[in-house]
Short mmCIF file of C-alpha atoms and ligand atoms in Angstrom, two decimals:
data_model
loop_
_atom_site.label_atom_id
_atom_site.label_comp_id
_atom_site.label_asym_id
_atom_site.label_seq_id
_atom_site.Cartn_x
_atom_site.Cartn_y
_atom_site.Cartn_z
CA MET A 1 4.29 -1.51 -1.48
CA SER A 2 3.60 1.71 0.38
CA ASP A 3 1.16 4.64 0.56
CA GLY A 4 -1.39 3.29 -1.90
CA TYR A 5 1.02 2.49 -4.75
CA VAL A 6 3.62 -0.06 -5.80
CA TRP A 7 6.74 2.02 -6.38
CA PHE A 8 9.20 0.98 -9.09
CA GLU A 9 12.19 3.09 -10.16
CA GLY A 10 10.55 6.17 -8.63
CA ILE A 11 7.24 5.73 -10.49
CA PRO A 12 3.97 4.89 -8.67
CA PHE A 13 2.07 1.89 -10.11
CA PRO A 14 -1.39 0.58 -9.12
CA LEU A 15 -1.61 -1.88 -6.24
CA VAL A 16 -3.47 -4.70 -7.95
CA ASP A 17 -1.65 -6.89 -10.51
CA TYR A 18 1.64 -4.95 -10.32
CA THR A 19 4.82 -6.02 -8.50
CA PRO A 20 8.38 -4.64 -8.68
CA GLU A 21 9.55 -8.16 -9.63
CA HIS A 22 7.17 -8.34 -12.55
CA LEU A 23 7.93 -4.77 -13.69
CA ARG A 24 11.62 -5.73 -13.75
CA ALA A 25 10.99 -9.02 -15.60
CA MET A 26 8.61 -7.32 -18.04
CA GLN A 27 11.51 -5.27 -19.36
CA ASN A 28 12.71 -8.39 -21.19
CA PHE A 29 9.39 -8.82 -23.00
CA VAL A 30 10.05 -9.41 -26.71
CA PHE A 31 7.92 -7.45 -29.16
CA LYS A 32 7.33 -8.94 -32.61
CA ASP A 33 7.15 -6.95 -35.83
CA GLU A 34 3.52 -7.93 -36.36
CA ASP A 35 2.34 -6.71 -32.92
CA VAL A 36 0.30 -3.53 -32.48
CA LEU A 37 0.96 -1.55 -29.31
CA THR A 38 -1.39 1.06 -27.86
CA VAL A 39 0.39 3.33 -25.37
CA SER A 40 -1.17 6.10 -23.35
CA PHE A 41 -1.21 7.86 -20.01
CA PRO A 42 -4.18 6.50 -18.00
CA LYS A 43 -7.53 8.10 -18.80
CA SER A 44 -6.57 9.18 -22.31
CA GLY A 45 -9.32 7.05 -23.90
CA THR A 46 -7.22 3.88 -24.09
CA ASN A 47 -10.16 1.49 -23.96
CA TRP A 48 -11.93 3.39 -26.72
CA LEU A 49 -8.91 2.98 -28.96
CA ILE A 50 -8.63 -0.73 -28.04
CA GLU A 51 -12.29 -1.22 -28.99
CA ILE A 52 -11.65 0.49 -32.33
CA LEU A 53 -8.57 -1.68 -33.00
CA CYS A 54 -10.46 -4.86 -32.15
CA LEU A 55 -13.26 -3.85 -34.51
CA ILE A 56 -10.75 -3.04 -37.26
CA TYR A 57 -9.27 -6.53 -36.86
CA SER A 58 -12.72 -8.16 -36.79
CA LYS A 59 -13.81 -6.08 -39.82
CA GLY A 60 -16.63 -4.47 -37.85
CA ASP A 61 -18.03 -7.80 -36.58
CA PRO A 62 -18.94 -7.18 -32.90
CA THR A 63 -18.75 -10.86 -31.83
CA TRP A 64 -15.23 -10.54 -30.37
CA VAL A 65 -15.87 -7.29 -28.45
CA GLN A 66 -19.14 -8.71 -27.11
CA SER A 67 -17.70 -12.02 -25.90
CA VAL A 68 -14.16 -11.40 -24.56
CA PRO A 69 -13.22 -8.86 -21.85
CA ILE A 70 -11.29 -5.93 -23.26
CA TRP A 71 -8.29 -6.60 -21.01
CA GLU A 72 -7.92 -10.03 -22.63
CA ARG A 73 -8.28 -8.74 -26.19
CA SER A 74 -5.43 -6.23 -25.85
CA PRO A 75 -3.72 -7.11 -22.55
CA TRP A 76 -1.57 -4.70 -20.55
CA VAL A 77 2.01 -5.98 -20.75
CA GLU A 78 2.93 -4.42 -17.40
CA ASN A 79 0.42 -6.23 -15.24
CA THR A 80 0.89 -9.82 -14.26
CA ARG A 81 -2.44 -11.01 -15.63
CA GLY A 82 -1.92 -9.34 -19.02
CA TYR A 83 1.64 -10.62 -19.34
CA GLN A 84 0.52 -14.23 -18.77
CA ILE A 85 -1.91 -13.96 -21.69
CA LEU A 86 0.60 -12.26 -23.99
CA LYS A 87 3.62 -14.43 -23.44
CA ASP A 88 1.97 -17.61 -24.80
CA LYS A 89 0.01 -15.92 -27.57
CA GLU A 90 0.83 -16.95 -31.15
CA GLY A 91 0.48 -14.63 -34.13
CA PRO A 92 -0.06 -10.87 -34.21
CA ARG A 93 -0.94 -9.47 -30.81
CA LEU A 94 -2.79 -6.34 -29.71
CA ILE A 95 -0.90 -5.06 -26.67
CA THR A 96 -1.60 -2.13 -24.35
CA SER A 97 0.58 -0.17 -21.97
CA HIS A 98 0.65 2.90 -19.74
CA VAL A 99 4.35 2.51 -18.89
CA PRO A 100 6.64 5.56 -19.34
CA ILE A 101 9.12 5.11 -22.17
CA HIS A 102 12.22 4.93 -19.99
CA LEU A 103 10.88 1.83 -18.20
CA PHE A 104 9.54 0.16 -21.34
CA PRO A 105 10.89 -3.16 -22.72
CA LYS A 106 13.85 -2.22 -24.90
CA SER A 107 12.85 -4.73 -27.61
CA ILE A 108 10.27 -2.18 -28.80
CA PHE A 109 13.07 0.02 -30.16
CA LYS A 110 14.46 -2.78 -32.32
CA SER A 111 11.17 -4.15 -33.65
CA LYS A 112 8.83 -2.88 -36.35
CA THR A 113 5.86 -3.19 -33.97
CA LYS A 114 3.28 -0.59 -34.88
CA VAL A 115 2.97 1.84 -31.97
CA ILE A 116 -0.03 4.13 -31.46
CA TYR A 117 0.51 6.78 -28.81
CA LEU A 118 -2.82 8.20 -27.67
CA ILE A 119 -2.90 11.69 -26.18
CA ARG A 120 -5.67 13.68 -24.51
CA ASN A 121 -5.96 17.10 -22.92
CA PRO A 122 -4.27 16.50 -19.54
CA ARG A 123 -6.91 18.65 -17.84
CA ASP A 124 -9.58 16.13 -18.93
CA ILE A 125 -7.27 13.25 -17.98
CA LEU A 126 -6.94 14.77 -14.51
CA VAL A 127 -10.71 15.08 -14.05
CA SER A 128 -11.40 11.62 -15.50
CA GLY A 129 -8.73 10.10 -13.23
CA TYR A 130 -10.09 11.81 -10.13
CA PHE A 131 -13.62 10.50 -10.68
CA PHE A 132 -12.38 6.99 -11.44
CA TRP A 133 -9.87 6.64 -8.62
CA ILE A 134 -12.40 7.71 -5.98
CA ILE A 135 -14.57 4.70 -6.86
CA SER A 136 -11.64 2.28 -7.34
CA ARG A 137 -9.59 0.07 -5.10
CA PHE A 138 -6.25 -0.09 -6.80
CA VAL A 139 -4.61 3.30 -6.47
CA LYS A 140 -4.29 5.85 -3.70
CA ARG A 141 -7.67 7.51 -3.30
CA PRO A 142 -7.72 11.33 -3.31
CA GLU A 143 -9.90 13.17 -0.79
CA SER A 144 -10.72 16.05 -3.10
CA LEU A 145 -10.15 17.28 -6.64
CA GLU A 146 -7.98 20.01 -5.12
CA GLN A 147 -5.71 17.38 -3.59
CA TYR A 148 -5.61 15.28 -6.77
CA PHE A 149 -4.76 18.39 -8.79
CA GLU A 150 -1.61 18.82 -6.68
CA TRP A 151 -0.68 15.12 -6.95
CA PHE A 152 -1.14 15.24 -10.73
CA ILE A 153 1.09 18.29 -11.13
CA GLN A 154 3.76 16.63 -8.99
CA GLY A 155 3.47 13.32 -10.87
CA HIS A 156 2.39 11.50 -7.71
CA VAL A 157 -0.35 9.58 -9.53
CA ALA A 158 -0.46 6.17 -11.21
CA PHE A 159 2.28 5.94 -13.89
CA GLY A 160 3.89 9.21 -12.77
CA SER A 161 4.00 12.59 -14.46
CA TRP A 162 1.77 13.16 -17.50
CA PHE A 163 4.30 15.73 -18.68
CA ASP A 164 7.23 13.29 -18.59
CA HIS A 165 5.14 10.46 -20.08
CA THR A 166 4.03 12.58 -23.02
CA ARG A 167 7.44 14.13 -23.65
CA GLY A 168 9.03 10.68 -23.52
CA TRP A 169 6.73 8.89 -25.96
CA MET A 170 6.39 11.93 -28.22
CA SER A 171 10.12 11.62 -28.88
CA MET A 172 9.23 8.64 -31.13
CA ARG A 173 6.94 10.73 -33.35
CA GLY A 174 7.92 10.84 -37.00
CA GLN A 175 9.11 7.23 -37.03
CA GLU A 176 7.47 5.12 -39.70
CA ASN A 177 6.05 2.65 -37.17
CA VAL A 178 4.64 5.30 -34.80
CA LEU A 179 1.28 7.08 -35.02
CA ILE A 180 0.06 9.81 -32.68
CA VAL A 181 -3.72 9.91 -32.21
CA SER A 182 -5.63 12.30 -29.95
CA TYR A 183 -8.84 11.71 -28.03
CA GLU A 184 -9.94 15.10 -29.36
CA GLU A 185 -9.63 14.08 -33.03
CA LEU A 186 -11.43 10.82 -32.27
CA LYS A 187 -14.25 12.83 -30.70
CA GLN A 188 -14.41 15.47 -33.39
CA ASP A 189 -14.44 13.15 -36.41
CA THR A 190 -14.30 9.48 -35.43
CA ARG A 191 -14.67 8.24 -39.00
CA SER A 192 -11.64 10.19 -40.28
CA ALA A 193 -9.55 9.19 -37.25
CA VAL A 194 -10.46 5.51 -37.78
CA LEU A 195 -9.51 5.74 -41.47
CA LYS A 196 -6.16 7.29 -40.44
CA ILE A 197 -5.58 4.35 -38.06
CA CYS A 198 -6.58 1.83 -40.75
CA HIS A 199 -4.15 3.43 -43.20
CA PHE A 200 -1.35 3.22 -40.62
CA LEU A 201 -2.11 -0.46 -40.00
CA GLY A 202 -2.44 -1.26 -43.71
CA LYS A 203 -6.08 -2.31 -43.23
CA THR A 204 -9.16 -1.50 -45.27
CA LEU A 205 -12.81 -1.67 -44.31
CA GLU A 206 -15.87 -1.89 -46.51
CA PRO A 207 -18.42 0.93 -45.87
CA GLU A 208 -20.75 -1.39 -43.90
CA GLU A 209 -17.81 -2.71 -41.83
CA LEU A 210 -16.79 0.87 -40.97
CA SER A 211 -20.36 1.74 -40.11
CA SER A 212 -20.60 -1.26 -37.76
CA LEU A 213 -17.26 -0.30 -36.16
CA LEU A 214 -18.52 3.24 -35.51
CA THR A 215 -21.70 1.91 -33.90
CA HIS A 216 -20.01 -0.66 -31.67
CA SER A 217 -17.20 1.66 -30.49
CA SER A 218 -19.56 4.54 -29.70
CA PHE A 219 -19.75 5.74 -26.10
CA GLN A 220 -23.35 4.60 -25.65
CA VAL A 221 -22.76 1.08 -27.00
CA MET A 222 -19.49 0.62 -25.08
CA LYS A 223 -21.21 1.86 -21.92
CA GLU A 224 -23.71 -0.99 -22.25
CA ASN A 225 -21.12 -3.63 -23.22
CA LYS A 226 -20.08 -5.48 -20.06
CA MET A 227 -16.99 -6.81 -21.89
CA SER A 228 -15.75 -3.22 -22.29
CA ASN A 229 -17.20 -1.08 -19.48
CA TYR A 230 -15.36 -2.79 -16.57
CA THR A 231 -18.55 -3.56 -14.67
CA LEU A 232 -17.33 -7.20 -14.56
CA LEU A 233 -14.68 -5.91 -12.10
CA ARG A 234 -17.18 -4.34 -9.70
CA GLY A 235 -16.40 -5.49 -6.19
CA TRP A 236 -12.78 -6.27 -7.08
CA LEU A 237 -11.23 -3.20 -8.74
CA ILE A 238 -14.28 -0.94 -8.66
CA GLU A 239 -15.88 -0.38 -5.29
CA ASP A 240 -18.95 1.61 -6.27
CA LYS A 241 -21.86 -0.68 -7.17
CA ASN A 242 -22.78 1.58 -10.09
CA GLY A 243 -19.16 2.27 -11.04
CA SER A 244 -18.03 2.05 -14.67
CA LEU A 245 -15.09 3.18 -16.77
CA MET A 246 -17.57 4.96 -19.03
CA ARG A 247 -18.23 8.22 -17.20
CA LYS A 248 -19.01 11.11 -19.60
CA GLY A 249 -16.93 10.53 -22.71
CA ILE A 250 -16.61 14.19 -23.69
CA SER A 251 -13.85 16.72 -24.35
CA GLY A 252 -13.55 19.78 -22.14
CA ASP A 253 -15.22 18.50 -18.96
CA TRP A 254 -12.34 20.09 -17.01
CA LYS A 255 -14.09 23.45 -17.53
CA ASN A 256 -16.88 22.19 -15.25
CA HIS A 257 -14.45 21.31 -12.46
CA PHE A 258 -11.35 23.56 -12.45
CA THR A 259 -11.42 26.86 -10.59
CA VAL A 260 -10.12 29.90 -12.46
CA ALA A 261 -6.96 29.76 -10.31
CA GLN A 262 -6.42 26.06 -11.16
CA ALA A 263 -6.94 26.72 -14.87
CA GLU A 264 -4.37 29.53 -14.80
CA ALA A 265 -1.88 27.49 -12.77
CA PHE A 266 -2.25 24.54 -15.14
CA ASP A 267 -1.69 26.76 -18.20
CA ARG A 268 1.48 28.16 -16.64
CA ILE A 269 2.85 24.73 -15.75
CA PHE A 270 1.97 23.30 -19.17
CA ARG A 271 3.80 26.17 -20.90
CA GLU A 272 6.86 25.70 -18.69
CA LYS A 273 7.10 21.93 -18.99
CA MET A 274 6.19 21.53 -22.67
CA ALA A 275 7.86 24.71 -23.98
CA ASP A 276 10.15 22.94 -26.45
CA LEU A 277 7.40 20.89 -28.14
CA PRO A 278 5.43 22.40 -31.06
CA PRO A 279 1.99 23.57 -29.78
CA GLU A 280 0.28 22.01 -32.84
CA LEU A 281 1.01 18.57 -31.35
CA PHE A 282 -1.65 19.28 -28.75
CA PRO A 283 -5.03 19.75 -30.47
CA TRP A 284 -7.08 21.11 -27.58
CA GLU A 285 -8.01 24.51 -26.21
S1 PPS B 1 -7.83 3.68 -18.28
O1 PPS B 1 -8.46 3.20 -17.03
O2 PPS B 1 -6.65 4.50 -17.99
O3 PPS B 1 -7.48 2.61 -19.20
O4 PPS B 1 -8.92 4.64 -18.94
P1 PPS B 1 -9.00 5.09 -20.45
O5 PPS B 1 -9.71 4.06 -21.23
O6 PPS B 1 -7.66 5.53 -20.93
O7 PPS B 1 -9.90 6.42 -20.37
C1 PPS B 1 -11.21 6.42 -19.84
C2 PPS B 1 -11.90 7.64 -20.45
O8 PPS B 1 -12.22 7.36 -21.82
C3 PPS B 1 -13.62 7.58 -22.01
N1 PPS B 1 -14.13 6.70 -23.07
C4 PPS B 1 -14.77 7.16 -24.17
N2 PPS B 1 -15.02 8.40 -24.60
C5 PPS B 1 -15.70 8.52 -25.77
N3 PPS B 1 -16.13 7.49 -26.49
C6 PPS B 1 -15.90 6.21 -26.11
N4 PPS B 1 -16.35 5.19 -26.84
C7 PPS B 1 -15.17 6.01 -24.90
N5 PPS B 1 -14.77 4.91 -24.22
C8 PPS B 1 -14.13 5.36 -23.11
C9 PPS B 1 -14.21 7.25 -20.64
O9 PPS B 1 -15.52 7.72 -20.53
C10 PPS B 1 -13.19 7.98 -19.76
O10 PPS B 1 -13.31 9.39 -19.86
P2 PPS B 1 -14.25 10.29 -18.90
O11 PPS B 1 -13.85 11.71 -19.20
O12 PPS B 1 -13.96 9.92 -17.49
O13 PPS B 1 -15.65 10.02 -19.33
#
């Protein structure tokens, strides 16, 4: 452990619930064909997608999302607490991860596990991360957005470089068991995005089940749900007494925070680093 992160294979991980020993052992985790894996870079809307998946599996019944903390419903395989829950769990599992593909358990490449890679405009990820890490206790805390902007570009933030993470996982696109979903499409037309996810999972929902899912995964309802908004972790992971994962829940907030110079610099770096990927993969302005 050093400088506000646990470092493993050159990638910074959060301080709480992560150890190099566990990250090494986790690489032998065995995925099963019937598992569903949500992967994302932090602050992509991961918890929103988990809530949607839970409500798909409960057919819109909110009992599960209202009674079990979100990190127990779809545990993170890379943290020690999540791994303990997953390793003894029978039957199909919902599993979450932020780990870059090159450090991921290799069993994923041999299984038929359904993988959903969630992307979001990295500018919004940067802003969301900044406002969350300054109220949190488990990663290095930036002193200003200007400073965090530099760390983000260099990949000196939790789980490393967004650019490498996205390029790595995007290399699995086109495989039958892999679906790419964006925060932006979820925001723009949640119903259609949910139906796309249901189709991928081979699930169907009755109209009233879908309607209940849309209500219970909405920003306002999740913000009030203590099993999903992380207020149960106040005082442990979240320092601020009013702190919550649910900040604004919008697309394009970066425009309220980036300077013109930062916006131009980010555009230039994005073009350089993502040049060989088709622009239509990234549905944001
Ligand atoms: S984490 O800590 O990395 O797992 O965070 P993650 O869940 O990936 O991302 C947090 C951001 O997702 C927003 N969010 C939502 N937006 C819209 N609708 C719903 N239901 C929803 N749930 C979570 C959350 O507000 C964070 O984004 P910002 O921009 O900070 O508001």
